[in-house]
Short mmCIF file of N, CA and C in Angstrom, two decimals:
data_model
loop_
_atom_site.label_atom_id
_atom_site.label_comp_id
_atom_site.label_asym_id
_atom_site.label_seq_id
_atom_site.Cartn_x
_atom_site.Cartn_y
_atom_site.Cartn_z
N MET A 1 26.37 -25.45 -7.85
CA MET A 1 25.07 -25.08 -7.34
C MET A 1 24.44 -24.04 -8.26
N GLU A 2 23.19 -24.25 -8.62
CA GLU A 2 22.45 -23.32 -9.48
C GLU A 2 21.91 -22.17 -8.64
N THR A 3 22.26 -20.95 -9.02
CA THR A 3 21.85 -19.78 -8.24
C THR A 3 20.96 -18.82 -9.02
N ALA A 4 20.56 -19.18 -10.22
CA ALA A 4 19.79 -18.26 -11.08
C ALA A 4 18.49 -17.81 -10.41
N CYS A 5 17.80 -18.74 -9.76
CA CYS A 5 16.52 -18.40 -9.13
C CYS A 5 16.70 -17.37 -8.02
N ILE A 6 17.63 -17.63 -7.13
CA ILE A 6 17.83 -16.71 -6.00
C ILE A 6 18.37 -15.37 -6.49
N CYS A 7 19.18 -15.39 -7.53
CA CYS A 7 19.71 -14.14 -8.09
C CYS A 7 18.58 -13.33 -8.73
N ALA A 8 17.65 -14.00 -9.39
CA ALA A 8 16.50 -13.31 -9.98
C ALA A 8 15.62 -12.69 -8.89
N ILE A 9 15.40 -13.44 -7.83
CA ILE A 9 14.59 -12.92 -6.72
C ILE A 9 15.28 -11.72 -6.09
N ARG A 10 16.59 -11.77 -5.98
CA ARG A 10 17.36 -10.65 -5.42
C ARG A 10 17.17 -9.40 -6.28
N LYS A 11 17.19 -9.55 -7.60
CA LYS A 11 16.97 -8.41 -8.50
C LYS A 11 15.57 -7.83 -8.32
N ILE A 12 14.60 -8.71 -8.19
CA ILE A 12 13.21 -8.26 -7.97
C ILE A 12 13.11 -7.53 -6.64
N TYR A 13 13.70 -8.09 -5.61
CA TYR A 13 13.68 -7.48 -4.29
C TYR A 13 14.30 -6.08 -4.33
N ARG A 14 15.43 -5.96 -5.00
CA ARG A 14 16.08 -4.65 -5.12
C ARG A 14 15.22 -3.67 -5.92
N ALA A 15 14.57 -4.16 -6.97
CA ALA A 15 13.71 -3.30 -7.79
C ALA A 15 12.54 -2.79 -6.97
N ILE A 16 11.94 -3.65 -6.17
CA ILE A 16 10.84 -3.22 -5.30
C ILE A 16 11.34 -2.21 -4.28
N GLY A 17 12.52 -2.45 -3.73
CA GLY A 17 13.11 -1.50 -2.77
C GLY A 17 13.35 -0.14 -3.41
N ALA A 18 13.84 -0.12 -4.65
CA ALA A 18 14.07 1.14 -5.35
C ALA A 18 12.75 1.86 -5.62
N PHE A 19 11.73 1.09 -5.98
CA PHE A 19 10.40 1.66 -6.22
C PHE A 19 9.87 2.29 -4.94
N GLU A 20 10.02 1.59 -3.83
CA GLU A 20 9.52 2.11 -2.56
C GLU A 20 10.26 3.37 -2.13
N LEU A 21 11.56 3.44 -2.36
CA LEU A 21 12.32 4.65 -2.04
C LEU A 21 11.80 5.84 -2.84
N GLU A 22 11.51 5.62 -4.12
CA GLU A 22 10.99 6.69 -4.97
C GLU A 22 9.59 7.10 -4.52
N LEU A 23 8.77 6.13 -4.17
CA LEU A 23 7.42 6.39 -3.66
C LEU A 23 7.50 7.25 -2.39
N ASN A 24 8.40 6.90 -1.50
CA ASN A 24 8.58 7.64 -0.26
C ASN A 24 9.11 9.04 -0.53
N ARG A 25 10.02 9.16 -1.48
CA ARG A 25 10.58 10.48 -1.82
C ARG A 25 9.50 11.39 -2.39
N LEU A 26 8.67 10.86 -3.28
CA LEU A 26 7.65 11.67 -3.94
C LEU A 26 6.43 11.96 -3.06
N LEU A 27 6.00 10.97 -2.27
CA LEU A 27 4.74 11.10 -1.54
C LEU A 27 4.86 11.00 -0.03
N GLY A 28 5.99 10.53 0.47
CA GLY A 28 6.15 10.40 1.91
C GLY A 28 5.44 9.20 2.50
N VAL A 29 5.15 8.19 1.66
CA VAL A 29 4.53 6.96 2.15
C VAL A 29 5.33 5.76 1.66
N ASN A 30 5.24 4.67 2.41
CA ASN A 30 5.89 3.44 1.95
C ASN A 30 4.89 2.63 1.11
N ILE A 31 5.33 1.52 0.62
CA ILE A 31 4.49 0.75 -0.31
C ILE A 31 3.24 0.20 0.38
N ASN A 32 3.35 -0.22 1.63
CA ASN A 32 2.17 -0.72 2.35
C ASN A 32 1.16 0.40 2.59
N GLU A 33 1.65 1.59 2.90
CA GLU A 33 0.75 2.71 3.12
C GLU A 33 0.05 3.10 1.82
N ALA A 34 0.78 3.09 0.72
CA ALA A 34 0.18 3.38 -0.58
C ALA A 34 -0.85 2.31 -0.95
N MET A 35 -0.54 1.05 -0.65
CA MET A 35 -1.49 -0.04 -0.93
C MET A 35 -2.77 0.15 -0.12
N LEU A 36 -2.65 0.60 1.13
CA LEU A 36 -3.82 0.86 1.95
C LEU A 36 -4.69 1.96 1.33
N LEU A 37 -4.06 3.04 0.88
CA LEU A 37 -4.81 4.11 0.23
C LEU A 37 -5.57 3.58 -0.99
N CYS A 38 -4.89 2.79 -1.81
CA CYS A 38 -5.53 2.24 -3.01
C CYS A 38 -6.68 1.31 -2.64
N LEU A 39 -6.46 0.48 -1.65
CA LEU A 39 -7.49 -0.47 -1.22
C LEU A 39 -8.73 0.27 -0.73
N LEU A 40 -8.54 1.28 0.10
CA LEU A 40 -9.69 2.02 0.64
C LEU A 40 -10.35 2.91 -0.42
N SER A 41 -9.61 3.28 -1.47
CA SER A 41 -10.23 4.06 -2.54
C SER A 41 -11.11 3.17 -3.41
N GLU A 42 -10.75 1.89 -3.50
CA GLU A 42 -11.53 0.95 -4.29
C GLU A 42 -12.79 0.51 -3.56
N LYS A 43 -12.68 0.35 -2.24
CA LYS A 43 -13.82 -0.07 -1.44
C LYS A 43 -13.69 0.49 -0.03
N ALA A 44 -14.52 1.45 0.27
CA ALA A 44 -14.50 2.06 1.60
C ALA A 44 -15.24 1.16 2.57
N ASP A 45 -15.19 1.51 3.83
CA ASP A 45 -15.95 0.81 4.86
C ASP A 45 -15.46 -0.62 5.08
N LEU A 46 -14.14 -0.78 5.09
CA LEU A 46 -13.56 -2.11 5.29
C LEU A 46 -13.24 -2.35 6.76
N THR A 47 -13.34 -3.59 7.19
CA THR A 47 -12.93 -3.97 8.54
C THR A 47 -11.42 -4.19 8.55
N ALA A 48 -10.87 -4.31 9.74
CA ALA A 48 -9.44 -4.57 9.88
C ALA A 48 -9.06 -5.90 9.20
N GLY A 49 -9.90 -6.90 9.37
CA GLY A 49 -9.63 -8.19 8.74
C GLY A 49 -9.67 -8.12 7.23
N GLU A 50 -10.60 -7.36 6.69
CA GLU A 50 -10.69 -7.20 5.23
C GLU A 50 -9.48 -6.44 4.68
N ILE A 51 -8.99 -5.47 5.45
CA ILE A 51 -7.80 -4.75 5.04
C ILE A 51 -6.59 -5.68 5.04
N ALA A 52 -6.43 -6.46 6.09
CA ALA A 52 -5.30 -7.40 6.16
C ALA A 52 -5.33 -8.36 4.98
N GLU A 53 -6.51 -8.89 4.70
CA GLU A 53 -6.65 -9.83 3.58
C GLU A 53 -6.38 -9.14 2.24
N GLY A 54 -6.92 -7.95 2.06
CA GLY A 54 -6.76 -7.22 0.81
C GLY A 54 -5.33 -6.79 0.55
N MET A 55 -4.56 -6.59 1.61
CA MET A 55 -3.17 -6.18 1.47
C MET A 55 -2.21 -7.36 1.50
N GLY A 56 -2.72 -8.53 1.87
CA GLY A 56 -1.84 -9.70 1.95
C GLY A 56 -0.87 -9.61 3.12
N LEU A 57 -1.30 -8.98 4.20
CA LEU A 57 -0.47 -8.84 5.40
C LEU A 57 -1.14 -9.53 6.58
N SER A 58 -0.36 -9.78 7.61
CA SER A 58 -0.96 -10.29 8.84
C SER A 58 -1.80 -9.18 9.45
N ARG A 59 -2.71 -9.54 10.34
CA ARG A 59 -3.54 -8.53 11.00
C ARG A 59 -2.68 -7.57 11.81
N SER A 60 -1.64 -8.08 12.42
CA SER A 60 -0.75 -7.24 13.21
C SER A 60 -0.05 -6.21 12.33
N ASN A 61 0.51 -6.65 11.21
CA ASN A 61 1.20 -5.72 10.32
C ASN A 61 0.25 -4.72 9.69
N SER A 62 -0.92 -5.18 9.27
CA SER A 62 -1.86 -4.24 8.66
C SER A 62 -2.37 -3.24 9.69
N SER A 63 -2.50 -3.67 10.94
CA SER A 63 -2.93 -2.78 12.00
C SER A 63 -1.92 -1.66 12.20
N LYS A 64 -0.64 -1.96 12.09
CA LYS A 64 0.41 -0.95 12.22
C LYS A 64 0.33 0.05 11.08
N VAL A 65 0.08 -0.44 9.88
CA VAL A 65 -0.03 0.45 8.71
C VAL A 65 -1.24 1.37 8.88
N VAL A 66 -2.38 0.79 9.26
CA VAL A 66 -3.60 1.58 9.46
C VAL A 66 -3.38 2.63 10.55
N ALA A 67 -2.77 2.23 11.66
CA ALA A 67 -2.54 3.17 12.77
C ALA A 67 -1.65 4.33 12.33
N ALA A 68 -0.61 4.04 11.56
CA ALA A 68 0.29 5.10 11.08
C ALA A 68 -0.45 6.07 10.17
N MET A 69 -1.28 5.53 9.28
CA MET A 69 -2.02 6.38 8.34
C MET A 69 -3.14 7.14 9.06
N GLN A 70 -3.69 6.54 10.07
CA GLN A 70 -4.71 7.23 10.87
C GLN A 70 -4.07 8.38 11.64
N GLN A 71 -2.92 8.14 12.22
CA GLN A 71 -2.21 9.17 12.99
C GLN A 71 -1.84 10.35 12.11
N ARG A 72 -1.54 10.09 10.84
CA ARG A 72 -1.16 11.15 9.91
C ARG A 72 -2.38 11.81 9.26
N GLY A 73 -3.57 11.31 9.59
CA GLY A 73 -4.79 11.94 9.11
C GLY A 73 -5.27 11.50 7.74
N TYR A 74 -4.77 10.37 7.24
CA TYR A 74 -5.17 9.89 5.91
C TYR A 74 -6.29 8.86 5.97
N VAL A 75 -6.47 8.25 7.12
CA VAL A 75 -7.48 7.20 7.31
C VAL A 75 -8.25 7.52 8.58
N ARG A 76 -9.54 7.25 8.56
CA ARG A 76 -10.32 7.42 9.79
C ARG A 76 -11.00 6.11 10.15
N ARG A 77 -11.13 5.93 11.44
CA ARG A 77 -11.74 4.73 12.03
C ARG A 77 -13.13 5.12 12.50
N VAL A 78 -14.12 4.30 12.13
CA VAL A 78 -15.50 4.55 12.54
C VAL A 78 -16.02 3.29 13.21
N LEU A 79 -16.63 3.46 14.38
CA LEU A 79 -17.23 2.30 15.05
C LEU A 79 -18.34 1.74 14.19
N CYS A 80 -18.39 0.43 14.11
CA CYS A 80 -19.41 -0.26 13.34
C CYS A 80 -20.77 -0.10 14.02
N LYS A 81 -21.77 0.29 13.26
CA LYS A 81 -23.11 0.50 13.82
C LYS A 81 -23.73 -0.81 14.28
N GLU A 82 -23.45 -1.88 13.55
CA GLU A 82 -24.04 -3.19 13.87
C GLU A 82 -23.36 -3.85 15.06
N ASP A 83 -22.06 -3.60 15.22
CA ASP A 83 -21.29 -4.24 16.28
C ASP A 83 -20.30 -3.23 16.84
N GLY A 84 -20.59 -2.68 17.98
CA GLY A 84 -19.76 -1.65 18.59
C GLY A 84 -18.35 -2.08 18.92
N ARG A 85 -18.07 -3.38 18.88
CA ARG A 85 -16.72 -3.87 19.14
C ARG A 85 -15.85 -3.79 17.90
N SER A 86 -16.46 -3.60 16.76
CA SER A 86 -15.76 -3.62 15.48
C SER A 86 -15.65 -2.22 14.90
N CYS A 87 -14.63 -2.01 14.08
CA CYS A 87 -14.43 -0.72 13.42
C CYS A 87 -14.39 -0.91 11.91
N ARG A 88 -14.72 0.14 11.22
CA ARG A 88 -14.62 0.21 9.76
C ARG A 88 -13.68 1.37 9.44
N PHE A 89 -13.01 1.29 8.30
CA PHE A 89 -12.01 2.28 7.96
C PHE A 89 -12.35 2.94 6.62
N HIS A 90 -12.03 4.24 6.54
CA HIS A 90 -12.33 5.06 5.37
C HIS A 90 -11.15 5.98 5.10
N LEU A 91 -11.03 6.43 3.86
CA LEU A 91 -10.08 7.49 3.54
C LEU A 91 -10.64 8.82 4.03
N THR A 92 -9.77 9.66 4.52
CA THR A 92 -10.17 11.02 4.84
C THR A 92 -9.99 11.86 3.57
N LYS A 93 -10.39 13.10 3.64
CA LYS A 93 -10.18 14.02 2.52
C LYS A 93 -8.69 14.12 2.21
N SER A 94 -7.86 14.18 3.25
CA SER A 94 -6.40 14.24 3.06
C SER A 94 -5.88 12.99 2.38
N GLY A 95 -6.43 11.84 2.75
CA GLY A 95 -6.04 10.58 2.12
C GLY A 95 -6.40 10.55 0.65
N GLU A 96 -7.59 11.04 0.33
CA GLU A 96 -8.02 11.12 -1.07
C GLU A 96 -7.12 12.06 -1.86
N GLU A 97 -6.77 13.19 -1.25
CA GLU A 97 -5.89 14.15 -1.92
C GLU A 97 -4.50 13.56 -2.15
N LEU A 98 -3.97 12.86 -1.16
CA LEU A 98 -2.66 12.22 -1.32
C LEU A 98 -2.70 11.21 -2.45
N LEU A 99 -3.74 10.42 -2.49
CA LEU A 99 -3.87 9.41 -3.54
C LEU A 99 -3.95 10.06 -4.92
N GLN A 100 -4.53 11.23 -5.03
CA GLN A 100 -4.62 11.93 -6.31
C GLN A 100 -3.24 12.37 -6.80
N HIS A 101 -2.27 12.47 -5.90
CA HIS A 101 -0.91 12.86 -6.29
C HIS A 101 -0.09 11.69 -6.79
N VAL A 102 -0.65 10.51 -6.76
CA VAL A 102 0.06 9.34 -7.27
C VAL A 102 -0.08 9.35 -8.79
N HIS A 103 0.94 9.82 -9.45
CA HIS A 103 0.94 9.86 -10.91
C HIS A 103 1.95 8.83 -11.40
N CYS A 104 1.45 7.87 -12.12
CA CYS A 104 2.33 6.79 -12.56
C CYS A 104 3.40 7.26 -13.55
N ASP A 105 3.18 8.41 -14.19
CA ASP A 105 4.23 8.91 -15.09
C ASP A 105 5.44 9.41 -14.29
N LYS A 106 5.24 9.78 -13.03
CA LYS A 106 6.34 10.20 -12.18
C LYS A 106 6.94 9.01 -11.43
N LEU A 107 6.13 8.01 -11.18
CA LEU A 107 6.58 6.80 -10.48
C LEU A 107 6.79 5.71 -11.51
N GLN A 108 8.01 5.56 -11.94
CA GLN A 108 8.30 4.57 -12.96
C GLN A 108 8.57 3.21 -12.31
N LEU A 109 7.93 2.20 -12.84
CA LEU A 109 8.16 0.85 -12.38
C LEU A 109 9.54 0.42 -12.89
N PRO A 110 10.41 -0.08 -12.02
CA PRO A 110 11.75 -0.49 -12.46
C PRO A 110 11.68 -1.54 -13.58
N GLN A 111 12.68 -1.52 -14.46
CA GLN A 111 12.72 -2.40 -15.63
C GLN A 111 12.49 -3.87 -15.26
N GLU A 112 13.10 -4.31 -14.17
CA GLU A 112 12.97 -5.72 -13.78
C GLU A 112 11.51 -6.09 -13.53
N LEU A 113 10.74 -5.15 -12.94
CA LEU A 113 9.35 -5.42 -12.64
C LEU A 113 8.48 -5.26 -13.89
N GLN A 114 8.84 -4.32 -14.76
CA GLN A 114 8.11 -4.16 -16.02
C GLN A 114 8.17 -5.44 -16.84
N LYS A 115 9.33 -6.08 -16.86
CA LYS A 115 9.49 -7.33 -17.60
C LYS A 115 8.58 -8.41 -17.05
N LEU A 116 8.45 -8.48 -15.73
CA LEU A 116 7.60 -9.50 -15.11
C LEU A 116 6.13 -9.28 -15.43
N ILE A 117 5.71 -8.02 -15.39
CA ILE A 117 4.31 -7.70 -15.64
C ILE A 117 3.95 -7.91 -17.10
N ALA A 118 4.90 -7.66 -17.99
CA ALA A 118 4.65 -7.77 -19.43
C ALA A 118 4.50 -9.22 -19.90
N ARG A 119 4.98 -10.15 -19.11
CA ARG A 119 4.90 -11.57 -19.50
C ARG A 119 3.45 -12.05 -19.48
N PRO A 120 3.07 -12.86 -20.49
CA PRO A 120 1.69 -13.37 -20.53
C PRO A 120 1.41 -14.39 -19.44
#
């Protein structure tokens, strides 16, 4: 039985796990929380559905990430002016400050992932 594919995926999975541990150690956020900060820094005023789509998560999972970041004061929820049933999300000042502490020279991408990104 050929196992090269699953073994390669296992290495990638472990590399992502190591990256997330380092991210959590340095900033106190997991990879989904960091992705939310980046997403909202690129485009504020997103709906819950736009966040889920932008993060590649289900609405349920993205809702949990948003709620955790809102509870910690990094994201704020604003009722939509056009539709009071809908909300829009923004980074707070604390969220912007946390994102400014993301220095890629301190957060090294594991070798396995660097190789994947470097491929044409």
